[in-house]
N, CA and C atoms as an extended XYZ file, in Angstrom:
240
Properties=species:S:1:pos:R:3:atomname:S:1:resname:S:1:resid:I:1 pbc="F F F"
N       -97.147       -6.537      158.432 N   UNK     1
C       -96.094       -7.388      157.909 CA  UNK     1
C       -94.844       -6.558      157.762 C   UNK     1
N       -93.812       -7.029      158.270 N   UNK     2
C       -92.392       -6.013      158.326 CA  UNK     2
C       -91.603       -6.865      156.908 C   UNK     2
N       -90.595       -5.546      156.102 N   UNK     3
C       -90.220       -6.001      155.225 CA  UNK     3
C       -88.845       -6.004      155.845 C   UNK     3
N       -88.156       -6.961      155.163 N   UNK     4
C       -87.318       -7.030      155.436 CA  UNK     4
C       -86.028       -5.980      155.621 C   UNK     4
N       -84.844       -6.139      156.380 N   UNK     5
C       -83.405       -4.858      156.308 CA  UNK     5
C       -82.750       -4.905      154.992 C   UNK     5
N       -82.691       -6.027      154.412 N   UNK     6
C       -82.168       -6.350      153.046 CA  UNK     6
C       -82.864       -5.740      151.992 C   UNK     6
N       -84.353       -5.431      151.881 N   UNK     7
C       -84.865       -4.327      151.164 CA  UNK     7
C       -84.542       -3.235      150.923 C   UNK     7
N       -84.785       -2.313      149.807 N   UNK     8
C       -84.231       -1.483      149.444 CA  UNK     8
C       -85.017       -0.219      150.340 C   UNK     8
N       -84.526        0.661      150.596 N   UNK     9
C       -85.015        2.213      151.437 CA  UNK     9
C       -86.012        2.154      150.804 C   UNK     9
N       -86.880        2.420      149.604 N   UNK    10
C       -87.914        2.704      149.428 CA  UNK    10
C       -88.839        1.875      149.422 C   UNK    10
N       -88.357        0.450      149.462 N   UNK    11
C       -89.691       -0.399      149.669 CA  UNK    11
C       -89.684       -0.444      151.103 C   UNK    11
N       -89.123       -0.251      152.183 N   UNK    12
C       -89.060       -0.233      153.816 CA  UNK    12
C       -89.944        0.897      153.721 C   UNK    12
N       -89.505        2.093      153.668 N   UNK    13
C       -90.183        3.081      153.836 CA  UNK    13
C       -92.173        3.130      153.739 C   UNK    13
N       -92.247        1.954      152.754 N   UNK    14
C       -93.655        1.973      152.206 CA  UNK    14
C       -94.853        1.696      153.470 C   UNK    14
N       -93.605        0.919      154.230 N   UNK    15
C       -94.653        0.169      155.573 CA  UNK    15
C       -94.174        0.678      156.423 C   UNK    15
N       -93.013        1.980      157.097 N   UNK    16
C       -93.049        2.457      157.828 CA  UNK    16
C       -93.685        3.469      159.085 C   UNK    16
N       -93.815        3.679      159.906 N   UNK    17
C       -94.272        4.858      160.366 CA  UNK    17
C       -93.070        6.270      160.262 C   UNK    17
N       -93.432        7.297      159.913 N   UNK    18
C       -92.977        8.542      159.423 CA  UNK    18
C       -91.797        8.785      160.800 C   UNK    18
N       -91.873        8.436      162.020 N   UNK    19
C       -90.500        8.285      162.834 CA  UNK    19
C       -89.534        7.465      162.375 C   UNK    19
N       -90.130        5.987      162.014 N   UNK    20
C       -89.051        4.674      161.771 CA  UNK    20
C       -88.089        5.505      160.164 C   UNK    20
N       -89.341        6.334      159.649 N   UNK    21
C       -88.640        6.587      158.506 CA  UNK    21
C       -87.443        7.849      158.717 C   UNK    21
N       -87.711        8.510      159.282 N   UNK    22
C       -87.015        9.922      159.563 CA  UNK    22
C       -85.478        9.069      160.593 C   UNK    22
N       -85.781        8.121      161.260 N   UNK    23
C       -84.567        7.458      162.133 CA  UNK    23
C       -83.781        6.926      160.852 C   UNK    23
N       -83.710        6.275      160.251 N   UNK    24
C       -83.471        5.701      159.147 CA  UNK    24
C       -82.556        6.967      157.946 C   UNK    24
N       -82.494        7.674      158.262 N   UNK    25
C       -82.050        8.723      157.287 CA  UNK    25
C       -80.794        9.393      157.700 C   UNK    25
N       -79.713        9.304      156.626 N   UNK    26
C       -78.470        9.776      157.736 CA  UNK    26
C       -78.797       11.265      157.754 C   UNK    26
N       -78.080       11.514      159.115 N   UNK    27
C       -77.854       13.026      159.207 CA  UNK    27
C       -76.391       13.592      159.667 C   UNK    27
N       -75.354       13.152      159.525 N   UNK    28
C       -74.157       13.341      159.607 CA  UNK    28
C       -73.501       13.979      158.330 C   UNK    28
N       -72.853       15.223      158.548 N   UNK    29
C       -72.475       16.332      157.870 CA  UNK    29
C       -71.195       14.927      156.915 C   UNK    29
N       -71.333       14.897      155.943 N   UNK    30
C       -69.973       14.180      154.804 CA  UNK    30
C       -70.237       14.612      153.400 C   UNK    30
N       -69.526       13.835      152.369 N   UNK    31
C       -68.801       14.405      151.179 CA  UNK    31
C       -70.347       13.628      149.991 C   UNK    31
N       -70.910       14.816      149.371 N   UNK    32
C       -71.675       13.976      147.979 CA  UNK    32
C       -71.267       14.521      147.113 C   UNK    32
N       -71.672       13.469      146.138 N   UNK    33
C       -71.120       13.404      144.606 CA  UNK    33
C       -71.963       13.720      143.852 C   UNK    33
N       -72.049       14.358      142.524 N   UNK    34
C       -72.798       14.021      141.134 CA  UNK    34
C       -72.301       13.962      139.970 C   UNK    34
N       -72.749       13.937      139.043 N   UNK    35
C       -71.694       13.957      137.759 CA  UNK    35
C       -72.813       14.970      136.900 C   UNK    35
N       -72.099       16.032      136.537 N   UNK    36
C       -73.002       17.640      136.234 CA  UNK    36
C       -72.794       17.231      134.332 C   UNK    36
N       -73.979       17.779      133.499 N   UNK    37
C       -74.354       17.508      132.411 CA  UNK    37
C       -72.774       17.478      131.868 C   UNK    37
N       -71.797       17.770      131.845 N   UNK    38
C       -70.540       17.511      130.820 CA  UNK    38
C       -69.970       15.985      131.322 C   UNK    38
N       -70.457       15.144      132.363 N   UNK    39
C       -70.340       13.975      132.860 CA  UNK    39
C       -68.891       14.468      133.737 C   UNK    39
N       -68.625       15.393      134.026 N   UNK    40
C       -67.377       15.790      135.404 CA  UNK    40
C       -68.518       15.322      136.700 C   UNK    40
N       -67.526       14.829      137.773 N   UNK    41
C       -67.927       14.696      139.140 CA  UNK    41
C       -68.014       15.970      139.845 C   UNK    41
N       -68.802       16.277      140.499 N   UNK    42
C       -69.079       17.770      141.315 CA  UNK    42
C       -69.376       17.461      143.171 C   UNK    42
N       -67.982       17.529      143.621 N   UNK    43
C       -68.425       17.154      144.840 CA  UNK    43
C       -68.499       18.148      146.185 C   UNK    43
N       -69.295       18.194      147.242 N   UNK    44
C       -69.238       19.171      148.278 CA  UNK    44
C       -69.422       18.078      149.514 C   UNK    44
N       -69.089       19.264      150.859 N   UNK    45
C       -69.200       18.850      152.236 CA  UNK    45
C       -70.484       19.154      152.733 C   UNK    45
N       -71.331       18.664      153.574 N   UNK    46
C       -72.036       19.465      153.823 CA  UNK    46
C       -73.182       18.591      154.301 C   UNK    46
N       -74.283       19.419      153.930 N   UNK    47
C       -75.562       18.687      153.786 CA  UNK    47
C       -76.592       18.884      153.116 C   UNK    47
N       -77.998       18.172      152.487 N   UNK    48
C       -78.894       18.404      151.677 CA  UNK    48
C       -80.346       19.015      152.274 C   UNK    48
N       -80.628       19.680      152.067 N   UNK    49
C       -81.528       20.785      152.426 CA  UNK    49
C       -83.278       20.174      151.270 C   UNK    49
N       -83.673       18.942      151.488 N   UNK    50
C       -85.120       18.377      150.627 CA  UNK    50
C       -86.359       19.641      151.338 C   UNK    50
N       -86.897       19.899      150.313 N   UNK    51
C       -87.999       20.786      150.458 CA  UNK    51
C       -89.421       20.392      149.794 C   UNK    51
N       -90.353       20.071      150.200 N   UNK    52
C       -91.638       19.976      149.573 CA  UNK    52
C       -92.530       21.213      149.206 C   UNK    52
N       -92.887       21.552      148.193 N   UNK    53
C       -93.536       23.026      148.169 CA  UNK    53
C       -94.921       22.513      147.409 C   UNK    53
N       -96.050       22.962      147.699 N   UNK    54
C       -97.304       23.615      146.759 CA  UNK    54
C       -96.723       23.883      145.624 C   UNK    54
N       -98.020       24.171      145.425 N   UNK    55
C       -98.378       24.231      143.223 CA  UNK    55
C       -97.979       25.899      143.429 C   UNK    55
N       -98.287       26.514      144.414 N   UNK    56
C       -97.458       28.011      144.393 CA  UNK    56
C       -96.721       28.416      144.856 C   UNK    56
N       -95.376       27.398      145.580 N   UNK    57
C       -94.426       27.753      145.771 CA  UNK    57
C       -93.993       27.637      147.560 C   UNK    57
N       -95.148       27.713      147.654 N   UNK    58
C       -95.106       27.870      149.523 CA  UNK    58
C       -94.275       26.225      150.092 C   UNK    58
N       -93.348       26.277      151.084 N   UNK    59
C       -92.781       25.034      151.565 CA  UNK    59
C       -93.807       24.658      152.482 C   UNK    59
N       -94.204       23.238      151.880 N   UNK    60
C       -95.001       22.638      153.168 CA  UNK    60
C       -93.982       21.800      154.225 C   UNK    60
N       -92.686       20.996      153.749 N   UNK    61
C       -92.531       20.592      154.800 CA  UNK    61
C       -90.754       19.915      154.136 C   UNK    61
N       -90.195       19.754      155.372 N   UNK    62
C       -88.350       19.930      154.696 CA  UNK    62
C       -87.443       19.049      155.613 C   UNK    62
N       -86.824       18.447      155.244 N   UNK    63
C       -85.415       17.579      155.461 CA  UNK    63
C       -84.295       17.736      155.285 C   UNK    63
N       -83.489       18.036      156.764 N   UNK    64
C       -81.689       18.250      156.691 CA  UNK    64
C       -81.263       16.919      155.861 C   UNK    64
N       -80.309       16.399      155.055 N   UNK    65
C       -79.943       15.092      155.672 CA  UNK    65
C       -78.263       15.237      154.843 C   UNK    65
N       -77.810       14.066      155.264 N   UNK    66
C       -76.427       14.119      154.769 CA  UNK    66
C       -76.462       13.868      153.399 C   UNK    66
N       -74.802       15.108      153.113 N   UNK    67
C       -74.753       15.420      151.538 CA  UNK    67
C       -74.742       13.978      150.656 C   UNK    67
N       -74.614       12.484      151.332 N   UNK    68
C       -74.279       11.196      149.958 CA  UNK    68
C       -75.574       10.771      150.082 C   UNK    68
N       -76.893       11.214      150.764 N   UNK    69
C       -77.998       10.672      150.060 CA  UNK    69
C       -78.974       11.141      149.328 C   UNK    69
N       -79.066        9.417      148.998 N   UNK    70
C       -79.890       10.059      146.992 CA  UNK    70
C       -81.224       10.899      147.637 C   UNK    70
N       -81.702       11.896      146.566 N   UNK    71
C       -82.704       12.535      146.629 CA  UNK    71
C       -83.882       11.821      146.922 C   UNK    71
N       -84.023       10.264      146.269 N   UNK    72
C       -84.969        9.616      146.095 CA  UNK    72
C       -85.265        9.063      147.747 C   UNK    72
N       -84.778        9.087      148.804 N   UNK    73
C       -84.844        8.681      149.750 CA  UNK    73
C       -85.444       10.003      150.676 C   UNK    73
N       -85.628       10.827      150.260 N   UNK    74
C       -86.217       11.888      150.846 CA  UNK    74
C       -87.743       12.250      150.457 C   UNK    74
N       -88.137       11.120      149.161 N   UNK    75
C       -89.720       11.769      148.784 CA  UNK    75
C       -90.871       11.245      149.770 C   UNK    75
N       -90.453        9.852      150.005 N   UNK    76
C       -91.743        9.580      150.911 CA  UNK    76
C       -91.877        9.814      151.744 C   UNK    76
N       -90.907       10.290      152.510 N   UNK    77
C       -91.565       10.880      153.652 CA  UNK    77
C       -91.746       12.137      154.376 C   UNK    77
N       -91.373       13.178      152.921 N   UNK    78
C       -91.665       14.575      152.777 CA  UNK    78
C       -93.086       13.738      152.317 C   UNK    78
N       -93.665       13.343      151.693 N   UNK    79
C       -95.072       13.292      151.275 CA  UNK    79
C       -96.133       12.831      152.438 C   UNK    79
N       -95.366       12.330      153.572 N   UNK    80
C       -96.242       11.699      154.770 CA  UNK    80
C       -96.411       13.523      155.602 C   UNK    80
C-alpha cells in the first residue's frame, strides 16, 4: 500500500525501500538554521554529515545531506 506525497517524510519513509528513501533526501550544498540555547539563530553553508555509531563508538553507517534538513529525516534510514 503506497502512502501518500502529502504525508509527512517520516511516515513515507516507513513503507519505503532504503533507495526510494535515500532519493528522497536533499543533497544540494545550502544555508541551515538553529536557534542555540540563548534562543539566537546560528546559521551555516554547507552540509550535514548524520552518523550512526554502536554502543562503542564505532560508525556503522552515514549520510551527506543538505545543511536545512531536520535531523529527524535522517534516522530511518541510517537504521535500515
Amino acid at each position: 500500500r503506497a502512502v501518500p506525497a502529502s504525508a509527512s517524510p517520516i511516515l513515507r519513509q516507513r513503507s519505503q525501500s532504503l533507495p526510494a528513501m535515500l532519493a528522497e533526501l536533499p543533497t544540494a550544498c545550502d544555508r541551515g538554521t538553529k536557534c542555540n540555547a540563548q534562543g539566537y539563530k546560528t546559521s551555516w553553508n554547507g552540509y550535514k554529515l548524520h552518523i550512526d555509531t554502536a554502543d562503542c563508538g564505532v560508525p556503522i553507517a552515514a549520510l551527506l545531506c543538505s545543511a536545512s534538513m531536520h535531523d529527524s529525516r535522517a534516522a530511518v534510514p541510517l537504521s535500515h
